[in-house]
XYZ file of C-alpha atoms in Angstrom:
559
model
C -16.132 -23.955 -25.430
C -17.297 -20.558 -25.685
C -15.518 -17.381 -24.599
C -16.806 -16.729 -21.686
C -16.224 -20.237 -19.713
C -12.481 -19.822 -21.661
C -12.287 -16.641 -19.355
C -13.294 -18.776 -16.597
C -10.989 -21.928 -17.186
C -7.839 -19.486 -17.455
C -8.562 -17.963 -14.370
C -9.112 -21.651 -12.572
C -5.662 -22.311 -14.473
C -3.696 -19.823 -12.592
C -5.173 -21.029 -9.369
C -7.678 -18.029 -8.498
C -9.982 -18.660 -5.779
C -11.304 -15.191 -5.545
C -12.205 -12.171 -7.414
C -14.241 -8.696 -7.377
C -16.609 -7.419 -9.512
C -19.811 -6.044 -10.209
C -21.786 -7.024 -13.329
C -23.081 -5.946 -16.010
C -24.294 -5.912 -20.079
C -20.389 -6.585 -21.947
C -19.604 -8.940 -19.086
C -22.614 -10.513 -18.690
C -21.406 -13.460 -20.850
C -18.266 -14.196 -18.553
C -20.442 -13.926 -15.337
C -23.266 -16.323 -17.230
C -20.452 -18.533 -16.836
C -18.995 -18.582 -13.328
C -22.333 -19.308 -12.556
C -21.226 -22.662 -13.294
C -17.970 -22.357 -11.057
C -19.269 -21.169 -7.894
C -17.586 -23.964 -5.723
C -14.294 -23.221 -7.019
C -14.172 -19.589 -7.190
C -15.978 -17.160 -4.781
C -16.984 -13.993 -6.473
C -17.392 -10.955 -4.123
C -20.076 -8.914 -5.246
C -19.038 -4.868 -4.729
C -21.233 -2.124 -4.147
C -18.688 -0.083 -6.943
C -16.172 -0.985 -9.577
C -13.530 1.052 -7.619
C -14.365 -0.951 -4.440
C -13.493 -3.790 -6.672
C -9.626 -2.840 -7.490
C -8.676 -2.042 -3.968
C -10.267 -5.200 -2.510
C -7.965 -6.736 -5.378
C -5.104 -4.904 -4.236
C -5.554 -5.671 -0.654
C -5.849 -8.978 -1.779
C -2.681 -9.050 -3.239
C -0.741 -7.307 -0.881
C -1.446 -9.602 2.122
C -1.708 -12.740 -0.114
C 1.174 -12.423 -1.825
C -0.939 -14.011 -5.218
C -2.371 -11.787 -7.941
C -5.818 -9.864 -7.210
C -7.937 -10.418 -9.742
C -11.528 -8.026 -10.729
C -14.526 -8.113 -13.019
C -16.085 -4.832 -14.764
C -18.596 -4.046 -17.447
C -17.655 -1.882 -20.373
C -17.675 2.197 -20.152
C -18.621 3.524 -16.883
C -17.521 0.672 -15.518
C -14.333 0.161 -16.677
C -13.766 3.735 -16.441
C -14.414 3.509 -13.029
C -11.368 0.900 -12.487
C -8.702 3.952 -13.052
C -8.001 4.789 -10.098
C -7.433 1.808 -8.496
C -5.095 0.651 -11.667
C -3.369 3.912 -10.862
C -2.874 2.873 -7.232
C -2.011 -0.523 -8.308
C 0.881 0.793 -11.019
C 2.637 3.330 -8.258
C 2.554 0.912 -5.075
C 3.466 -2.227 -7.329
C 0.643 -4.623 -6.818
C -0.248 -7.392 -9.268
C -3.590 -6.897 -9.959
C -5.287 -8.443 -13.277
C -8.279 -6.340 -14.158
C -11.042 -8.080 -16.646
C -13.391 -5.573 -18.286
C -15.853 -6.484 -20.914
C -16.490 -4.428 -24.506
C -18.943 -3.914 -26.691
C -19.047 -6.074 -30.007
C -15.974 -5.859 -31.987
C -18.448 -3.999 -34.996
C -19.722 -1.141 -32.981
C -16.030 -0.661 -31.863
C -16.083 3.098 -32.799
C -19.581 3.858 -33.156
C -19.612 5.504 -29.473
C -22.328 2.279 -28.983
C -23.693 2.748 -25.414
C -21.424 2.243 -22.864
C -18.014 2.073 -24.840
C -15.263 3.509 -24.151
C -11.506 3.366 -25.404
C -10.266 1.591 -21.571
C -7.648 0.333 -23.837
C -6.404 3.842 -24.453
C -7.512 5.396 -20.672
C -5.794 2.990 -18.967
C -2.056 2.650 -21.552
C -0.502 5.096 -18.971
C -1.530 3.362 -15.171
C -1.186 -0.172 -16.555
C 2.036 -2.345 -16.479
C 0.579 -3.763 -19.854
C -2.930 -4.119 -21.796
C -4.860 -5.417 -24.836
C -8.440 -5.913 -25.949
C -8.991 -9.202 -27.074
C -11.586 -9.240 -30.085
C -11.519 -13.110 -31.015
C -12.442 -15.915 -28.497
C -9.512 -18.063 -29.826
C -7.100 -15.522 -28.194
C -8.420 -15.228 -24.787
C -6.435 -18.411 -23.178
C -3.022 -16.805 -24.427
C -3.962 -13.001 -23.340
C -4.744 -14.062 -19.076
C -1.496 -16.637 -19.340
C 0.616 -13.041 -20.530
C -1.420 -11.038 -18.398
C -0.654 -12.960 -15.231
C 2.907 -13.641 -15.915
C 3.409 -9.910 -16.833
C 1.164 -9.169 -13.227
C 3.613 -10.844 -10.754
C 6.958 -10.823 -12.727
C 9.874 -8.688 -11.887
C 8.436 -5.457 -10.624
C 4.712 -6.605 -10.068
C 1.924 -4.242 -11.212
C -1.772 -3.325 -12.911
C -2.681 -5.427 -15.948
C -5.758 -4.801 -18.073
C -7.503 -7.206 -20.396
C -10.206 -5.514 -22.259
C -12.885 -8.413 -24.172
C -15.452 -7.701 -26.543
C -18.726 -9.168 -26.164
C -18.849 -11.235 -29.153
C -15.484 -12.731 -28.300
C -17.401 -13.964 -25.330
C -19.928 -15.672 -27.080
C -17.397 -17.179 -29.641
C -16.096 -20.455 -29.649
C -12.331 -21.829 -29.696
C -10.654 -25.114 -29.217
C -9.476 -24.212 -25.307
C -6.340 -25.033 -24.480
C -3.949 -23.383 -21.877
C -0.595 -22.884 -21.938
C 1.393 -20.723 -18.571
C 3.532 -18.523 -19.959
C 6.900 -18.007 -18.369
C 8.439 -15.545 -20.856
C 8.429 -12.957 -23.479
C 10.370 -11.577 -26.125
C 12.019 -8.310 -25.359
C 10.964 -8.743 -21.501
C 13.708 -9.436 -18.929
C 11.606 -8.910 -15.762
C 13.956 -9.956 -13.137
C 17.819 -9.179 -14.256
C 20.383 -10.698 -13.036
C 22.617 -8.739 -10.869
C 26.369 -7.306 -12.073
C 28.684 -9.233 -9.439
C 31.094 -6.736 -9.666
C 28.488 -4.084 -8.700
C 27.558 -6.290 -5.694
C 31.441 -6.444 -4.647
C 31.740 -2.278 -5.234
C 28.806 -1.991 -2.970
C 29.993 -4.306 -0.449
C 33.488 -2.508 -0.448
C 31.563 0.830 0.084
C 29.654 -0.934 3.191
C 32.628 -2.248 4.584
C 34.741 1.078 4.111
C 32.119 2.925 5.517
C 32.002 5.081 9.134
C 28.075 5.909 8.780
C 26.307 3.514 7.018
C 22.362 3.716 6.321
C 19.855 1.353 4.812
C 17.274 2.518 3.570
C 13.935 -0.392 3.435
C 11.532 -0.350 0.711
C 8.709 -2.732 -0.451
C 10.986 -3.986 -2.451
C 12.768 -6.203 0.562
C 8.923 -7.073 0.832
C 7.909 -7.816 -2.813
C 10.969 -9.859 -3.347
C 10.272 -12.094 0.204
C 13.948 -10.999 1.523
C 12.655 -10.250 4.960
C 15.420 -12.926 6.178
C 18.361 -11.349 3.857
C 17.785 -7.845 5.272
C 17.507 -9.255 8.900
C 20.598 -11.210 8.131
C 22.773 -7.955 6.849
C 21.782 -5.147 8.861
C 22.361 -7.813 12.001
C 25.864 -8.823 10.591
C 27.257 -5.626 9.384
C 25.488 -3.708 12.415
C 23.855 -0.774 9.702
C 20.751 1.310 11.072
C 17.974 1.059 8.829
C 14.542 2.892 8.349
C 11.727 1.963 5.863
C 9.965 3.872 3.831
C 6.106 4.117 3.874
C 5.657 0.774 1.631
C 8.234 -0.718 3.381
C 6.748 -1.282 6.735
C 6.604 -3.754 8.139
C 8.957 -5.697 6.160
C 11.027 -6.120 9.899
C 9.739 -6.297 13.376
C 9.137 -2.857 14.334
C 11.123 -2.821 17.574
C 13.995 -4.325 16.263
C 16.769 -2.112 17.941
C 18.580 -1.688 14.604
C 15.014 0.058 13.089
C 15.601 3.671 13.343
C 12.050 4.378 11.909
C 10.244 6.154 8.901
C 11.370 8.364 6.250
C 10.018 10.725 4.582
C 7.537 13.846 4.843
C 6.025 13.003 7.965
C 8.352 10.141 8.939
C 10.565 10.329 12.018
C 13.537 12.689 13.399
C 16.399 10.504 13.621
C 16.402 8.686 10.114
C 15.394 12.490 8.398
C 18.236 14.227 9.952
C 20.804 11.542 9.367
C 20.509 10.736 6.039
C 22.394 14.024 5.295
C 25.047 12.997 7.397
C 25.675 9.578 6.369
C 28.676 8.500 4.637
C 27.131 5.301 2.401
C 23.532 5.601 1.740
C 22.414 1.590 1.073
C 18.574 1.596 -0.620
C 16.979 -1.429 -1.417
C 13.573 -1.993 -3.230
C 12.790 1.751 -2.759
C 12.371 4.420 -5.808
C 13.437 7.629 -4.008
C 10.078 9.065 -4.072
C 9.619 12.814 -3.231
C 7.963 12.823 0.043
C 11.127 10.630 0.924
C 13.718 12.400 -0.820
C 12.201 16.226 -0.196
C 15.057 18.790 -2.319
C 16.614 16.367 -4.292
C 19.312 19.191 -4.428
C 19.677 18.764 -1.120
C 19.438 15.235 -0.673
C 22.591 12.802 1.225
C 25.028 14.838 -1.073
C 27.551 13.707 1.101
C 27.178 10.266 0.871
C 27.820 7.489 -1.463
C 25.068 6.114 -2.713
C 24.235 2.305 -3.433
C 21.018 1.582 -5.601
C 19.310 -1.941 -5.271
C 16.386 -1.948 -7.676
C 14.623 -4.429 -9.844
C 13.247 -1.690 -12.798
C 15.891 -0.589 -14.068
C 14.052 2.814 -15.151
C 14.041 3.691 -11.169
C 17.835 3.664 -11.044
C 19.140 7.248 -11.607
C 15.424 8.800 -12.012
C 15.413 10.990 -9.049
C 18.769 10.157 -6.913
C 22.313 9.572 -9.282
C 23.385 6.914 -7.818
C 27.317 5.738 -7.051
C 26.638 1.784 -6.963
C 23.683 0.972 -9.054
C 22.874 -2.801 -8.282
C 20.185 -3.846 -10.728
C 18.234 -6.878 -10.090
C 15.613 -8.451 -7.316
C 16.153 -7.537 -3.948
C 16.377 -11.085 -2.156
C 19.395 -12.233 -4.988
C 21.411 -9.293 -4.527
C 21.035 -9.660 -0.883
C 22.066 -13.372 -1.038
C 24.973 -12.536 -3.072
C 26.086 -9.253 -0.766
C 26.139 -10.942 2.487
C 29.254 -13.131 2.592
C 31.141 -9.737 1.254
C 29.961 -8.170 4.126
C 31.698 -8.034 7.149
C 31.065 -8.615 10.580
C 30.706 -4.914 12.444
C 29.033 -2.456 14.707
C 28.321 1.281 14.469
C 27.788 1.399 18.425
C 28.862 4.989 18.186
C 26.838 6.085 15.252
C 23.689 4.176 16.411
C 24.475 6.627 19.601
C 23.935 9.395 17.447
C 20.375 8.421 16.473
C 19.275 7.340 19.234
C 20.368 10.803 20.828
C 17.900 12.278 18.222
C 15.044 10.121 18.979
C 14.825 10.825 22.259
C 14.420 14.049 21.342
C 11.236 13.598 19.472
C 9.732 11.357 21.900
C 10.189 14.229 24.756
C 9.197 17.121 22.131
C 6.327 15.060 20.274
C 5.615 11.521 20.939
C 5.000 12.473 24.739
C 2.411 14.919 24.244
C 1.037 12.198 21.204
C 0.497 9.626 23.213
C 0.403 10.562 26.885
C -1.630 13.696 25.907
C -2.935 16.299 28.761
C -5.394 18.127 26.862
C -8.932 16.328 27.601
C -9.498 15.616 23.741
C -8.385 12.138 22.430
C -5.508 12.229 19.901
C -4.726 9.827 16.658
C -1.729 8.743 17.806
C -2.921 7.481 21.620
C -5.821 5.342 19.871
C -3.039 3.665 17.285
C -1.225 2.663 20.137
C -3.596 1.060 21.688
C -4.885 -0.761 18.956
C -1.412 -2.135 18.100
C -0.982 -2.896 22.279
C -4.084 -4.842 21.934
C -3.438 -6.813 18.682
C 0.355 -7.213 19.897
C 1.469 -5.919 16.922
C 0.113 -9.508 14.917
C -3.195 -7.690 13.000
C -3.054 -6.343 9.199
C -3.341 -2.460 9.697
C -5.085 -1.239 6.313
C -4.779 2.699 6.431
C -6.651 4.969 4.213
C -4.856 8.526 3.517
C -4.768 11.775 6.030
C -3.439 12.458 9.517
C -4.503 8.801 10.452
C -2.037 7.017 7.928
C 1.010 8.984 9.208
C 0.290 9.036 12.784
C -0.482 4.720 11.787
C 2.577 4.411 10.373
C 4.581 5.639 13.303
C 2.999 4.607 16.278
C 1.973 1.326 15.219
C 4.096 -2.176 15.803
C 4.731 -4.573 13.684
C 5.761 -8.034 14.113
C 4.862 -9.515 10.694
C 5.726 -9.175 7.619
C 2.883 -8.045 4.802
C 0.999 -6.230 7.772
C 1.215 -2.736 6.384
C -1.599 -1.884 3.716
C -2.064 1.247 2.579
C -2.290 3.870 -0.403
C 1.728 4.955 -0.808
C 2.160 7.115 -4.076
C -0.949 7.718 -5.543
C -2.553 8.578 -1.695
C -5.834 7.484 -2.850
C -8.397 8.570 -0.212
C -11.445 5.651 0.263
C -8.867 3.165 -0.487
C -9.196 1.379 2.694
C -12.161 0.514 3.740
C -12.309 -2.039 0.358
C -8.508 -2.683 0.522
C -9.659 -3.886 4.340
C -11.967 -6.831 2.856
C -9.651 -7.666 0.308
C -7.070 -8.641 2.784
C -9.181 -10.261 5.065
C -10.209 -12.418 2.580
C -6.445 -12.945 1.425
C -5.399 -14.161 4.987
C -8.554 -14.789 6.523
C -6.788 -16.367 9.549
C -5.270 -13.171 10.444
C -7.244 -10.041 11.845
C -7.527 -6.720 9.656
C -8.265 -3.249 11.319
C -9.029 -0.641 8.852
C -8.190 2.906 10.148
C -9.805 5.414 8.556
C -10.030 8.895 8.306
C -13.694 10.335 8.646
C -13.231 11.964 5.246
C -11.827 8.802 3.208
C -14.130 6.685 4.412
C -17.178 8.538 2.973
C -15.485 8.042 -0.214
C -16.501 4.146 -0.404
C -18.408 3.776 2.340
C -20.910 1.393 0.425
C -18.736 -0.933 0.796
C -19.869 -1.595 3.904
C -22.728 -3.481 2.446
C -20.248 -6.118 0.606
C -18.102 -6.306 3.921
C -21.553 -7.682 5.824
C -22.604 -10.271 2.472
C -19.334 -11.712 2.875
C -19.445 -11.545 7.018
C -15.702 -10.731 6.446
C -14.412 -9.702 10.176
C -13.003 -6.177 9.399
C -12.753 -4.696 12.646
C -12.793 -0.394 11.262
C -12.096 2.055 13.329
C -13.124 5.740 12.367
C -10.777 8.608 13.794
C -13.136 11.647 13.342
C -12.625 15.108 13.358
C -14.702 16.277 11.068
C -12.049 18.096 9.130
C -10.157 16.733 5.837
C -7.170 16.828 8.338
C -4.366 16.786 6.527
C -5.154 19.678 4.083
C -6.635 21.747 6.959
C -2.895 21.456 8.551
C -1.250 22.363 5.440
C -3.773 25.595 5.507
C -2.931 25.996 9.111
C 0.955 26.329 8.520
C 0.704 27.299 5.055
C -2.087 29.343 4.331
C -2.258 31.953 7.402
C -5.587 29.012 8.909
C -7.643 29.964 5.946
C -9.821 26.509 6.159
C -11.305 26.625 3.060
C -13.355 24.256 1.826
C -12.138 21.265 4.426
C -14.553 21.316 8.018
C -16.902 18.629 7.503
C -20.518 17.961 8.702
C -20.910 14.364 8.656
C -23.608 11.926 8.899
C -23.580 9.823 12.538
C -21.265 6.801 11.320
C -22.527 4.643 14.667
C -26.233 4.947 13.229
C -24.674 4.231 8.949
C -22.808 1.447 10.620
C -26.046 -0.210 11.892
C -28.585 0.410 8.297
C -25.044 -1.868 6.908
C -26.355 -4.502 10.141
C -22.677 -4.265 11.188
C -22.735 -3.945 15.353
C -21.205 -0.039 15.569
C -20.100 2.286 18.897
C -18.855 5.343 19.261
C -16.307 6.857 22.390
C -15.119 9.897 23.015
C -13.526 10.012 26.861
C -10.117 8.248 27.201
C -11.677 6.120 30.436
C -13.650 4.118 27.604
C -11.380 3.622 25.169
C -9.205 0.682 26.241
C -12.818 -1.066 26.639
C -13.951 -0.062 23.309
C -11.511 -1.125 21.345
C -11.592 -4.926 23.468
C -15.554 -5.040 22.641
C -13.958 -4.732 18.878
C -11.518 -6.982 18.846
C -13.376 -9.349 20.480
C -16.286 -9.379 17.824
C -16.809 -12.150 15.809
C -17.666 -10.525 12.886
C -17.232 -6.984 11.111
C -17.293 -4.127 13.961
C -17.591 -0.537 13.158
C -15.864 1.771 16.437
C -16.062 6.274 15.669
C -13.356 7.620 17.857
C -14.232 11.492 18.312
C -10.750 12.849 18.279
C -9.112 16.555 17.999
C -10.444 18.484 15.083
C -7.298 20.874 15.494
C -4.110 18.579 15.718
C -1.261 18.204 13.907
C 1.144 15.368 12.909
C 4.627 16.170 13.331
C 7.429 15.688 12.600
C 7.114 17.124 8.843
C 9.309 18.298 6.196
C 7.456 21.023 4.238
C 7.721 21.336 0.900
C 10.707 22.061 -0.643
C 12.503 21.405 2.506
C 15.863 19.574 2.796
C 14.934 16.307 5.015
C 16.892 17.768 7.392
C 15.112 20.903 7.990
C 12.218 18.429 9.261
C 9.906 20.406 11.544
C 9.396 19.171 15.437
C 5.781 21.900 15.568
């Protein structure tokens, strides 16, 4: 067979049902041939190659399989970066397929070819630019194994044109390993028993919950520990949702603008448990200042994590749901009734000083964090919240509740703005049985609003729910506290998103008094298809708490 269908048969191979992509001249053989395979795989036609990636990734991330996108050489490959970026920080298996020019005008600077080999070395997990048709079966088997194994991530195959039109004796082979690659160690047992002597030993023990637990499918594990040994745990940003959110044991968010309780007590804790997390900055704020009075026990899958930011006491290299399985009969039975006290007394501080004025607000404007409530109250805490990045994500990731696992998509470390409006279709389409609300930030969504148009082709239900106030709203508060409220550069005059909604054919409102709200968001949810609701909101409010810069995480910031 030629190339092309070889590119076609692999994918069919690893059992993909759906990919992203927008065509053109170096992939044109490949998408010759799905032409052929439309009953088996259902190609979603983007209005941008970046739109492409993030549906992949929201794919993934609610699916649980590999995402999987199609690009044209040059501009469009180049265009792919990003989301590969996005992809390599957050951990989602994503196989990218970009075609080339013809292996002889390789370095010629033919139109539309560029090195993607070389752009995309440092936000890939691995790459290669296949130049013979005979090698294309053997490149996607690597590239998908090398996708979803061990720490999952970004995988590029670049394909010349004439490798497309080439012919090769297809056959396919999975592959299931590779030299030098140990994707998935196995854990030290006598690192698990140090650990679980620490855990036992300890007075104030915290867990810290990272997508890890998630990535790994040890929802059940963690649930079993913190349950038996009676820890208080918080998740990071990636890590919600990975237990119910009301689960009296869940302390809340780390991080930057994560909540009170967990911030302050991390430097106070005497073990410091943290599983499937990497110890990010906006978690860790001065690492000088970080839990230096605690023991700390790493749980990590890549290795390279372990020791990178945070020394660690215990390191327990290997994947999350194992070392959980092998940790829990060491653990005892316990409870920290007293400690628990202590957090609790510290959370109901920041619901009087914060979360009360959030949600119960007396000023007449509506406020981010009121409208995220009620959207979670509504859904009962069962939709897929896909957040883009701003004032909307953090007050999302606080005041919304989640009762299922995979629920949480958003843009953690690379905090790509105009992420979720694409993410949003790629996770409908991933769980289509579930329902997706896309909350998005007036600014990120301009970034790929086009998208709109594939959302409508593919009637996917994304119910998206604008929180305007016509301000890039996170910077403007940084400039606010920061920068003596010189707003430079960040008040925006957009274009009416109830009127953009309806060119897209997508039924669109807008509401601004609290009276209509509850009703708004109902006429929403209740839509059969896509539904686009603007919420007016505050163009002056904050999102507290927050650690600023520099800050210990216990110098977090109530106002």
């Amino acid at each position: 067979m030629k190339g092309a269908e070889a590119v076609i048969q692999s994918l069919l191979a690893e059992g993909v049902d759906t990919i992203f992509g927008y065509p053109g001249g170096a992939i044109m053989p490949v998408y010759d041939s799905l032409f052929d395979f439309t009953d088996q795989i259902h190609h979603v036609l983007v209005r941008h190659e970046q739109g492409a990636v993030h549906a992949a990734q929201g794919y993934a991330r609610t699916s649980g399989r590999v995402g999987v996108c199609l690009a044209t050489s040059g501009p469009g490959a180049t265009n792919l970066i990003t989301g590969l970026a996005d992809a390599m920080i957050d951990s989602t298996p994503v196989v990218c397929i970009t075609g080339q020019v013809a292996s002889h005008l390789l370095g010629t600077d033919a139109f539309q070819e560029t090195d993607v080999v070389g752009v995309s070395m440092p936000v890939s997990k691995w790459n290669i630019q296949v130049t013979r048709a005979k090698d294309i079966p053997a490149a996607m088997a690597k590239a998908f194994y090398i996708a979803k194994s061990g720490r999952p991530g970004p995988v590029l195959i670049d394909i010349t044109k004439d490798a497309q039109f080439g012919d090769l004796e297809y056959t396919y082979t999975h592959c299931t390993q590779l030299r030098s690659y140990n994707p998935c160690p196995a854990p030290a047992q006598h690192a698990i028993k140090k650990a679980a002597e620490l855990i036992n030993n300890a007075k104030k023990p915290f867990l810290l919950v990272g997508q890890g637990i998630i990535l790994s499918g040890a929802e059940n594990e963690l649930k079993e520990l913190v349950e038996k040994s009676g820890i208080p745990f918080a998740w990071t940003l990636m890590g919600l949702s990975a237990m119910p959110t009301d689960h009296p044991l869940n302390m809340g968010m780390l991080g930057m603008h994560g909540n009170y309780a967990p911030n302050i007590k991390t430097n106070e804790c005497d073990v410091l448990i943290a599983v499937g997390m990497r110890f990010d900055d906006r978690v860790t704020g001065d690492v000088n200042r970080y839990a230096r009075q605690a023991k700390i026990i790493h749980i990590e899958i890549d290795q390279a994590e372990v020791n990178k930011n945070i020394a660690a006491d215990v390191p327990v290299i290997g994947d999350a749901r194992e070392v959980l399985e092998d940790l829990l009969p060491l653990v005892n039975e316990n409870n920290h009734e007293e400690w628990i006290g202590e957090f609790l007394a510290l959370r109901a501080i920041e619901e009087e000083k914060v979360s009360q004025e959030e949600l119960f607000p007396e000023k007449e404007g509506l406020t981010m964090p009121e409208i995220i409530r009620r959207v979670s109250e509504k859904t009962k805490g069962e939709a897929i919240l896909v957040t883009d990045v701003g004032q909307h994500q953090m007050a999302a990731s606080r005041y919304f509740g989640f009762n299922k696992t995979r629920s949480n998509v958003t843009s953690g470390g690379l905090g790509t703005m105009g992420f979720a409006l694409p993410a949003s279709l790629g996770a409908k389409l991933g769980v289509p049985d579930r329902e997706v609300v896309a909350v998005i930030g007036d600014g990120g969504f301009q970034m790929n609003m086009q998208e709109l148009a594939t959302i409508r082709q593919t009637h996917a239900a994304v119910k998206i729910v604008i929180l305007n106030n016509n301000f890039l709203g996170m910077v403007r508060q940084w400039q606010q506290l920061f920068f003596d409220r010189r707003y430079s550069f960040t008040e925006m005059e957009n274009p009416d998103f109830v009127k953009l909604g309806e060119a897209f054919h997508i039924p669109s409102a807008r509401v601004s008094e609290r009276g209509d709200v509850d009703a708004a968001i109902s006429k929403m949810l209740e839509s059969e298809g896509p539904y686009l609701l603007e919420v007016m909101v505050e163009k002056e409010d904050n999102v507290f708490p927050m650690v600023p810069t520099g800050a210990a995480v216990s110098e977090i910031r109530l106002s």
